[in-house]
XYZ file of C-alpha atoms in Angstrom:
462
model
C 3.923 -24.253 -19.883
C 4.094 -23.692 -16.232
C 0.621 -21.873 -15.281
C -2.327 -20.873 -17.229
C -5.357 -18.333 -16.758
C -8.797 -18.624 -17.861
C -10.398 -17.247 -20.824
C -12.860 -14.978 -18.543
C -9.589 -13.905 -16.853
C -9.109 -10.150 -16.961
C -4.585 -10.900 -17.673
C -2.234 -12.918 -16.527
C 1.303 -12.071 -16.204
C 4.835 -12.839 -14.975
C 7.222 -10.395 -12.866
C 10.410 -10.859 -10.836
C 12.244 -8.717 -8.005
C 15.761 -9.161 -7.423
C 16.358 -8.935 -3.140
C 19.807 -10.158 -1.328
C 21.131 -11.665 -4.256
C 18.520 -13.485 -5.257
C 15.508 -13.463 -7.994
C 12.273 -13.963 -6.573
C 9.398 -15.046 -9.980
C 6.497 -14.844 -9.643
C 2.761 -14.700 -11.204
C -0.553 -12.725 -10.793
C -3.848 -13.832 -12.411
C -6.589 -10.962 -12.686
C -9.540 -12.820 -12.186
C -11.967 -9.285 -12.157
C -9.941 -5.915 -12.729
C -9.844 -5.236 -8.835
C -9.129 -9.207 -7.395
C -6.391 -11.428 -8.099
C -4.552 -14.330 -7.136
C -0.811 -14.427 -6.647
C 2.089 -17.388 -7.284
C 5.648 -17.744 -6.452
C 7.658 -19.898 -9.028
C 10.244 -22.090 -7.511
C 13.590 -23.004 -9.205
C 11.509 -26.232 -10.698
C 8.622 -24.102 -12.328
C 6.594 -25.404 -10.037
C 3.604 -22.456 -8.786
C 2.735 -21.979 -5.340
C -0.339 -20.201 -4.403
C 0.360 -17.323 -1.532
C -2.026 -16.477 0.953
C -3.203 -12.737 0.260
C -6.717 -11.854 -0.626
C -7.842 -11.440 -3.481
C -7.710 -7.489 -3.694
C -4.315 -7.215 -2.916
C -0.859 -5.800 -4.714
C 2.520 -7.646 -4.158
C 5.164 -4.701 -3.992
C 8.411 -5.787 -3.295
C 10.660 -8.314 -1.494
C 12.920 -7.141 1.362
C 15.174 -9.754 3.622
C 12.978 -12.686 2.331
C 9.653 -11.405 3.334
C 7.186 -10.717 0.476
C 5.592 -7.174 0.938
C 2.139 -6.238 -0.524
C -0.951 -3.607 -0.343
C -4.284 -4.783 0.688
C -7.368 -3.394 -0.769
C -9.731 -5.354 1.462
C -9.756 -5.919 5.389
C -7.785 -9.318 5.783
C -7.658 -11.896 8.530
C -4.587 -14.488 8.625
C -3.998 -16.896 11.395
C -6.775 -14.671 13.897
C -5.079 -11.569 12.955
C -6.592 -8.842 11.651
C -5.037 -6.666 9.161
C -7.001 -3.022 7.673
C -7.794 -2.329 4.182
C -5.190 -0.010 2.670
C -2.376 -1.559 5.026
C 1.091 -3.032 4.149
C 2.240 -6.106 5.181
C 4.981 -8.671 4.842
C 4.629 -12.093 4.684
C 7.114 -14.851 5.444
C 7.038 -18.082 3.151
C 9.526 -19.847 5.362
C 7.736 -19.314 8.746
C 4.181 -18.691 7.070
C 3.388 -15.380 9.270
C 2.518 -11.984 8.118
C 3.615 -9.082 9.574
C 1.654 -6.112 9.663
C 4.496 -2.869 8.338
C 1.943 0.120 7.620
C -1.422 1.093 8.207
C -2.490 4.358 7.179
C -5.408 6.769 8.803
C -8.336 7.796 7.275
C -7.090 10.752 5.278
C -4.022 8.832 3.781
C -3.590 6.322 1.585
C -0.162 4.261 0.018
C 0.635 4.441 -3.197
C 4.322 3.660 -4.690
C 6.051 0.963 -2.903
C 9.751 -0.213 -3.308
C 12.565 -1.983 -1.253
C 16.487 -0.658 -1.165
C 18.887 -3.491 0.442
C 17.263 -2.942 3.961
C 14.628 -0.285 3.831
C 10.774 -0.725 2.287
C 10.386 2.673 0.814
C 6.186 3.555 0.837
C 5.435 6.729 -1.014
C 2.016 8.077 1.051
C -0.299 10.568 0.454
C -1.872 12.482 3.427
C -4.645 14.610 3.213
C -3.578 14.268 -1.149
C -0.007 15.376 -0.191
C 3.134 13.848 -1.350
C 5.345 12.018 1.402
C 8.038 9.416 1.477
C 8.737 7.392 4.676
C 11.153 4.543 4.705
C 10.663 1.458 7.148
C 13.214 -0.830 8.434
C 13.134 -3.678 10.560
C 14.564 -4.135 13.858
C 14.450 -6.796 16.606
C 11.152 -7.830 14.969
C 9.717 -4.405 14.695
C 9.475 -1.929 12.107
C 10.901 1.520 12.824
C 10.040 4.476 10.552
C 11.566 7.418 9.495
C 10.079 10.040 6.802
C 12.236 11.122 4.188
C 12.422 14.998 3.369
C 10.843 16.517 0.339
C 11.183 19.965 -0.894
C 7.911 20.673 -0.348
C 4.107 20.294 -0.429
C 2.865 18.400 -3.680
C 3.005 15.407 -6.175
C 6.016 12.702 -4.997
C 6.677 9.491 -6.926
C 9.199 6.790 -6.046
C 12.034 6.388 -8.776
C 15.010 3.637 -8.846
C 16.146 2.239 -5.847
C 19.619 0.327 -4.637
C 18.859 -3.144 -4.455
C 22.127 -3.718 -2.787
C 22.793 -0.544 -0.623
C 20.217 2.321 0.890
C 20.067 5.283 -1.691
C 17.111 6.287 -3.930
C 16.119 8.423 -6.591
C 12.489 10.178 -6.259
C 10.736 12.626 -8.072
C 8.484 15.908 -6.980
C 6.361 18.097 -8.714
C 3.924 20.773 -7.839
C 1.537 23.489 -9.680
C 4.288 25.874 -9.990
C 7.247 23.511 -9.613
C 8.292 21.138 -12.585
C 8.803 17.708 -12.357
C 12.341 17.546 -10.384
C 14.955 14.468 -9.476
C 16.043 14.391 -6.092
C 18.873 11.736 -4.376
C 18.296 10.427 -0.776
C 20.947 8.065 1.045
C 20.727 5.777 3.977
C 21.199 8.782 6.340
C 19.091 11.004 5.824
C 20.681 13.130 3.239
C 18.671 14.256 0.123
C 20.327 16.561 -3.135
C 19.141 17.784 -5.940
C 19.902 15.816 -9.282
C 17.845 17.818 -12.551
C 15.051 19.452 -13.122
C 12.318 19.800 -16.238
C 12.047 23.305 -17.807
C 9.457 25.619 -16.643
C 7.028 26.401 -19.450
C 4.887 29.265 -18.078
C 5.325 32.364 -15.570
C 4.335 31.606 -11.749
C 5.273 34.791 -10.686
C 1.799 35.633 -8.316
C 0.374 32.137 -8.764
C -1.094 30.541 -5.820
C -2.001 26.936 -4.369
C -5.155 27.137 -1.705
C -6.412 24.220 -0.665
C -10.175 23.346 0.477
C -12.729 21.038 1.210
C -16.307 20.792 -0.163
C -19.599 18.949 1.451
C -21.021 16.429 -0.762
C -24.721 15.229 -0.600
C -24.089 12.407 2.341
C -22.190 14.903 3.970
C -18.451 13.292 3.448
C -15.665 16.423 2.869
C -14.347 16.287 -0.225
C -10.814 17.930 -0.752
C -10.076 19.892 -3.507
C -7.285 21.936 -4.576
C -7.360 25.725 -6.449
C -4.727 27.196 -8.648
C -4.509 30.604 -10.114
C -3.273 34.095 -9.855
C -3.369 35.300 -5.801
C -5.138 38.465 -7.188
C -7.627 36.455 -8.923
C -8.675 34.390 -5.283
C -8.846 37.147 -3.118
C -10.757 39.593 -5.030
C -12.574 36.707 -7.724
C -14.697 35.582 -9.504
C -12.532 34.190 -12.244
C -13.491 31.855 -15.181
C -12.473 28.488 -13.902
C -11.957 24.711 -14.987
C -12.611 22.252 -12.715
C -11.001 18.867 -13.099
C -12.389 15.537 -12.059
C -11.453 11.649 -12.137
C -12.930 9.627 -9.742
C -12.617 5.802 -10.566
C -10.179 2.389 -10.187
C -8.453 3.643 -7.238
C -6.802 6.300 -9.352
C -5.250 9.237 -6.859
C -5.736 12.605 -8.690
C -3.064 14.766 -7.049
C -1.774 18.192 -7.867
C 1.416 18.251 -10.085
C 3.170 20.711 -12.570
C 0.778 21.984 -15.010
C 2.684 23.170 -18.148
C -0.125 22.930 -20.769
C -3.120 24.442 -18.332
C -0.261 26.874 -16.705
C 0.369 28.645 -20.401
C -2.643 28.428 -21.796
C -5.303 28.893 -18.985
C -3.577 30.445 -16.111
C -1.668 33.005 -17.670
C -4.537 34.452 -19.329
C -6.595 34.953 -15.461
C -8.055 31.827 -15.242
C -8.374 29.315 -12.231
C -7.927 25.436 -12.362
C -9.607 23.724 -9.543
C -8.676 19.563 -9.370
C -11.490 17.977 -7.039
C -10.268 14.520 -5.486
C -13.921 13.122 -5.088
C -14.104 9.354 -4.637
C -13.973 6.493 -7.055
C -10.432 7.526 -7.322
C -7.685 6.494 -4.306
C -6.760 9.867 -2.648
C -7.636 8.387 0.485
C -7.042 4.574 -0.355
C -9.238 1.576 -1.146
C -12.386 2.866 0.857
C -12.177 5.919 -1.205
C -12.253 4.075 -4.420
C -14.773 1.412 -2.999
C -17.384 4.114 -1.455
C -18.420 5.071 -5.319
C -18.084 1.589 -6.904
C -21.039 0.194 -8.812
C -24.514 0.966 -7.178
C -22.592 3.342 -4.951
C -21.605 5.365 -8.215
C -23.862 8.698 -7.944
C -21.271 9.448 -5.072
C -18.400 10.094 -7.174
C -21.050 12.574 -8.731
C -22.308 14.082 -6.176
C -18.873 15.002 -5.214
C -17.806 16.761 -8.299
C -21.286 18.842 -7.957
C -20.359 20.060 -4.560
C -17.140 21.263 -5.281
C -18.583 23.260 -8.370
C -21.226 24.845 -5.552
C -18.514 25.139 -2.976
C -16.372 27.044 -5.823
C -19.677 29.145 -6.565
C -20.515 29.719 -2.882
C -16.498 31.293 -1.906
C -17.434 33.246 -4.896
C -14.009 32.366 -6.401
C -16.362 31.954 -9.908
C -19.794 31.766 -10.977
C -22.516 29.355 -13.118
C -21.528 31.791 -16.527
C -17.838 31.097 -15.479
C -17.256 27.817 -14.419
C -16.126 24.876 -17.335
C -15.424 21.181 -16.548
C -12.703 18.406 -17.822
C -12.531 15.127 -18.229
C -11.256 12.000 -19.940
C -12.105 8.346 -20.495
C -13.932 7.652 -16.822
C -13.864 11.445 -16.407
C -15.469 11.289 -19.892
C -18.102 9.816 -17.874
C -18.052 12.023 -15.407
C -18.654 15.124 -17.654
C -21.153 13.539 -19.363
C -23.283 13.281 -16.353
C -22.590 16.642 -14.976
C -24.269 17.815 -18.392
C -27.213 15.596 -18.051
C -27.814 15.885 -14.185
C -26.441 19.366 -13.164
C -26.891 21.579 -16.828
C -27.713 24.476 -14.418
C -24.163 23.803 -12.886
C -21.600 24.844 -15.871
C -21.562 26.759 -18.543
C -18.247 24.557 -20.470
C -17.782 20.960 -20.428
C -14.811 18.767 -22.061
C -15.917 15.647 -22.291
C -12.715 13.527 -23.338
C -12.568 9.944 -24.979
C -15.733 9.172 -23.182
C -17.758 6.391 -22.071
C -21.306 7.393 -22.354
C -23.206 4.716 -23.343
C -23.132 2.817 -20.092
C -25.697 -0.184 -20.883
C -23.497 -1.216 -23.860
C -20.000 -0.550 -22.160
C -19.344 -4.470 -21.666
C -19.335 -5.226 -25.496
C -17.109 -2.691 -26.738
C -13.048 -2.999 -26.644
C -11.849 -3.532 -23.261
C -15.061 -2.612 -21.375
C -15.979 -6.149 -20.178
C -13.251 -5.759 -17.744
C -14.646 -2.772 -15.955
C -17.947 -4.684 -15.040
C -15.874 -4.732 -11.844
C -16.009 -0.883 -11.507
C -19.342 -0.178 -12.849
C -21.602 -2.928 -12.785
C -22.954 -5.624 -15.142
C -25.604 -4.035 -17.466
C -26.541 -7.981 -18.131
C -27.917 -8.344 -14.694
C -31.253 -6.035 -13.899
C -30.567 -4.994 -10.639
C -26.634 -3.567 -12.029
C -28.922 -2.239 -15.473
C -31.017 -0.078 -13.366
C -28.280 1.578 -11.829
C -26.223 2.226 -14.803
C -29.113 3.497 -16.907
C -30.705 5.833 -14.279
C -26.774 8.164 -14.643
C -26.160 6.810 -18.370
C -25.426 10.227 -20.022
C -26.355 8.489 -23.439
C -29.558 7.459 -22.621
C -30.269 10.126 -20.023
C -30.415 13.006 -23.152
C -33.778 14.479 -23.245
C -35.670 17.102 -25.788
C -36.745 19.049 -22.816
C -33.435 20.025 -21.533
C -31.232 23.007 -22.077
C -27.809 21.973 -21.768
C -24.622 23.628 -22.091
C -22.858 23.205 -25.430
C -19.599 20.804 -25.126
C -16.593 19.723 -26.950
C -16.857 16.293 -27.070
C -13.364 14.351 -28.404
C -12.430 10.935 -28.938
C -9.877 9.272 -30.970
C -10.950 6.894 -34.190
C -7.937 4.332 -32.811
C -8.373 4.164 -29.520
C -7.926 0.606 -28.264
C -9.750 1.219 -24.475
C -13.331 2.633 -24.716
C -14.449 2.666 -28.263
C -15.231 6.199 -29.911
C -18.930 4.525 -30.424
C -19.624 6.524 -27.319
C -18.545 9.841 -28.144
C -19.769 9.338 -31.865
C -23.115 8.535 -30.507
C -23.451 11.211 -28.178
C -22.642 13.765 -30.810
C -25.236 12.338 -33.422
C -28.524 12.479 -30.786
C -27.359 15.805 -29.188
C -27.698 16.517 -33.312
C -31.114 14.642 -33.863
C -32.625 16.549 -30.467
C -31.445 19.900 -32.143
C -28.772 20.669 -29.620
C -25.278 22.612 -30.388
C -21.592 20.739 -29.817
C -18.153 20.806 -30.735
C -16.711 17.230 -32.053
C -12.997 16.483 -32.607
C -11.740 12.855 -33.469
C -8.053 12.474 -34.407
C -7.800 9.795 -36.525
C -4.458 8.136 -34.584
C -3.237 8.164 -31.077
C -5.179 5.564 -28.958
C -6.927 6.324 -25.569
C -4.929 9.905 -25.589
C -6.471 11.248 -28.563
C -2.996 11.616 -29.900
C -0.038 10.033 -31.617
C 2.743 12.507 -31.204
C 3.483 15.735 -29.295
C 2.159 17.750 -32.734
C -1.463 16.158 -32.307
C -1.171 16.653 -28.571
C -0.335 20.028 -29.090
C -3.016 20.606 -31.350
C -6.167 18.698 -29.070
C -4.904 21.067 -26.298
C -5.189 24.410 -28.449
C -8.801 23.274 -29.514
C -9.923 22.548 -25.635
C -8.548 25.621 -24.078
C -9.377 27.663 -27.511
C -13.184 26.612 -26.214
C -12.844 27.158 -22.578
C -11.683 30.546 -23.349
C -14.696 31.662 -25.973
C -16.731 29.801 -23.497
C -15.675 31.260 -20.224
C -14.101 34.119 -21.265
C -15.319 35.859 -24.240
């Protein structure tokens, strides 16, 4: 035995990056789902503690130096270093360097190391970039690396012994693709996913809502260009919003076939709780802060309404797990708002959360519903408890799955039986395998998508 956690630890677990010939071990503990600590290993087994908060990532290891991703403002040794930034520590010298630190409308997401380039994948303004840092004479100089275009990018292998890399991009109306960069600049095309639905007159616009506090929320619209110049159009609007999760817009072969080929527009609103603009994002709607994230969602629907790109009759909303949440509320708060919500493997039942499969590690995120002042909070947006008699509310397909291992199907179960007992309508669909996707194979996925656009389209379109 060479280290172990707690029992109130969220995980512990080992991981190892291979740099100049050498293996580098170490260990992170989770002590909440958003703080940590991390170890390096020696050759002995012997666990050294490094010096990085405690909301922080380790990334990589280039030319000895240990490279992570804060998610908290960080002082070492009088210097300051910004939340969201990437830095590189020494072990031998014990100094930190400070590599990357983004603006206020981008945030870092992938991060990987060839032989003698740290490779960050960014998003700005909820695009797609790659930009490759290398150090020289103490500094480090930075060059972007070309992609084909504006949308989704992720990092893929890299050379741990030369310069080359393999990344992937993907937008609305372009499948997933493999591209090749080298040391120098060049990039080539390796293979490409099949399309699965026309594009021929669809269009990407991309805008920005005002929420309640007055913070611009982007969001991005995809349909037919006849259907957003002339509008309105029946329209789902997609929302996360929660653990630093960037929503950003990739190929959309399920929603392409089955939604926009038959006229309808699918809006994805980055509103924060998730990390489209990096840890202040995510932090500005954590816990009490929570009615944000909300409030966000809301003013994209109204911004959506206002551009008259759709209307109340013809606007529907998705969302799964925390989005689950976040549907759940938009019924309960904003009824008025939509006439279709999917409300996917939800949590609903937000004062008994904590008890139920993995929830007690998202006390974190949301708040302890054991401590008053966190128990107020939760139960004044707690779509479970915030059901009332008195309401009219939009009739929704609720769906869960009877195995999932992450947020129990208590919640969705329980929503469906009061909305029964207060006499309102609902769709329910639980598949009996599949875990936190409400699925087990492609055939069940197949069939959970059919049902949900099947009642967006009778919903929004009949």
């Amino acid at each position: 035995m060479i280290f172990e956690g707690l029992e109130s630890d969220v995980g512990v677990w080992p991981f190892s990056v291979y740099s100049d010939g050498a293996i580098y071990a170490f260990i992170t503990r989770a002590v909440t789902f958003h703080e940590t600590e991390h170890y390096r290993v020696d050759e002995n087994g012997d666990c050294h503690r490094l010096p990085f908060p405690a909301k922080s990532d380790i990334k990589a290891v280039i030319g000895g130096l240990i490279c992570a991703v804060l998610q908290e403002d960080w002082t070492f040794k009088d210097q300051a270093y910004p939340t969201g930034a990437v830095v590189a520590y020494d072990p031998d010298k014990d100094e930190v360097e400070l590599v990357y630190a983004p603006g206020p409308r981008e945030a870092v997401g992938g991060v990987a190391a060839t032989q003698a380039r740290l490779l960050i994948q960014r998003l700005d303004n909820v695009i797609g970039k790659v930009t490759a840092f290398e150090r020289k004479r103490g500094a480090w100089a930075r060059r972007d690396i070309e992609t084909p275009g504006d949308g989704a990018v992720a990092l893929g292998a890299t050379n741990p012994i030369g310069e080359d890399l393999f990344f992937y991009f993907d937008s609305p109306t372009t499948p997933q693709s493999l591209f090749h960069a080298d040391g120098d600049g060049g990039r080539c095309f390796v293979k490409q996913n099949p399309s699965f639905f026309d594009v021929d007159g669809v269009a990407v616009r991309r805008f920005e809502a005002t929420s309640s506090d007055g913070e611009k929320i982007p969001y991005t619209v995809i349909g037919r260009e006849r259907l957003l110049v002339k509008g309105p159009a029946p329209t789902i609007q997609y929302g996360y919003g929660g653990f630093d999760v960037p929503i950003t817009a990739g190929y959309m072969a399920v929603a392409g076939k089955l939604w926009l080929e038959r006229g309808g527009l699918y809006v994805i609103a980055n509103i924060r709780g998730g990390g489209e603009f990096g840890p202040r994002w995510h932090q500005a709607a954590l816990k009490h802060q929570r009615q944000r994230a909300f409030d966000d969602f809301f003013a994209v629907s109204e911004d959506l309404i206002n551009r008259k790109l759709t209307t109340r009759q013809m606007l529907g909303a998705y969302g799964g797990s925390n989005g689950g949440l976040l549907m759940g509320v938009a019924m309960t708060q904003r009824p008025d708002l939509y006439k279709a919500l999917a409300i996917g493997v939800p949590l609903l039942d937000m004062l008994r959360f904590h008890k139920l499969l993995a929830g007690a590690s998202w006390v974190a995120e949301y708040g302890d519903p054991e401590k008053p002042e966190d128990r107020a909070i939760l139960e004044a947006y707690s779509p479970y408890h915030r059901l009332s008699a008195d309401k009219d509310y939009p009739t929704p397909f609720i769906f869960t799955s009877t195995r999932d291992d992450r947020v129990h199907p208590g919640h969705a179960r329980k929503m469906a039986a009061k909305m029964s007992d207060l006499g309102f309508s609902y769709y329910y669909y639980e598949n009996i395998e599949g875990g936190h996707g409400a699925a087990a194979n492609r055939k069940q996925e197949a069939k959970r998508a059919a049902l949900q656009y099947v009642y967006f389209s009778k919903m929004l379109m009949d």
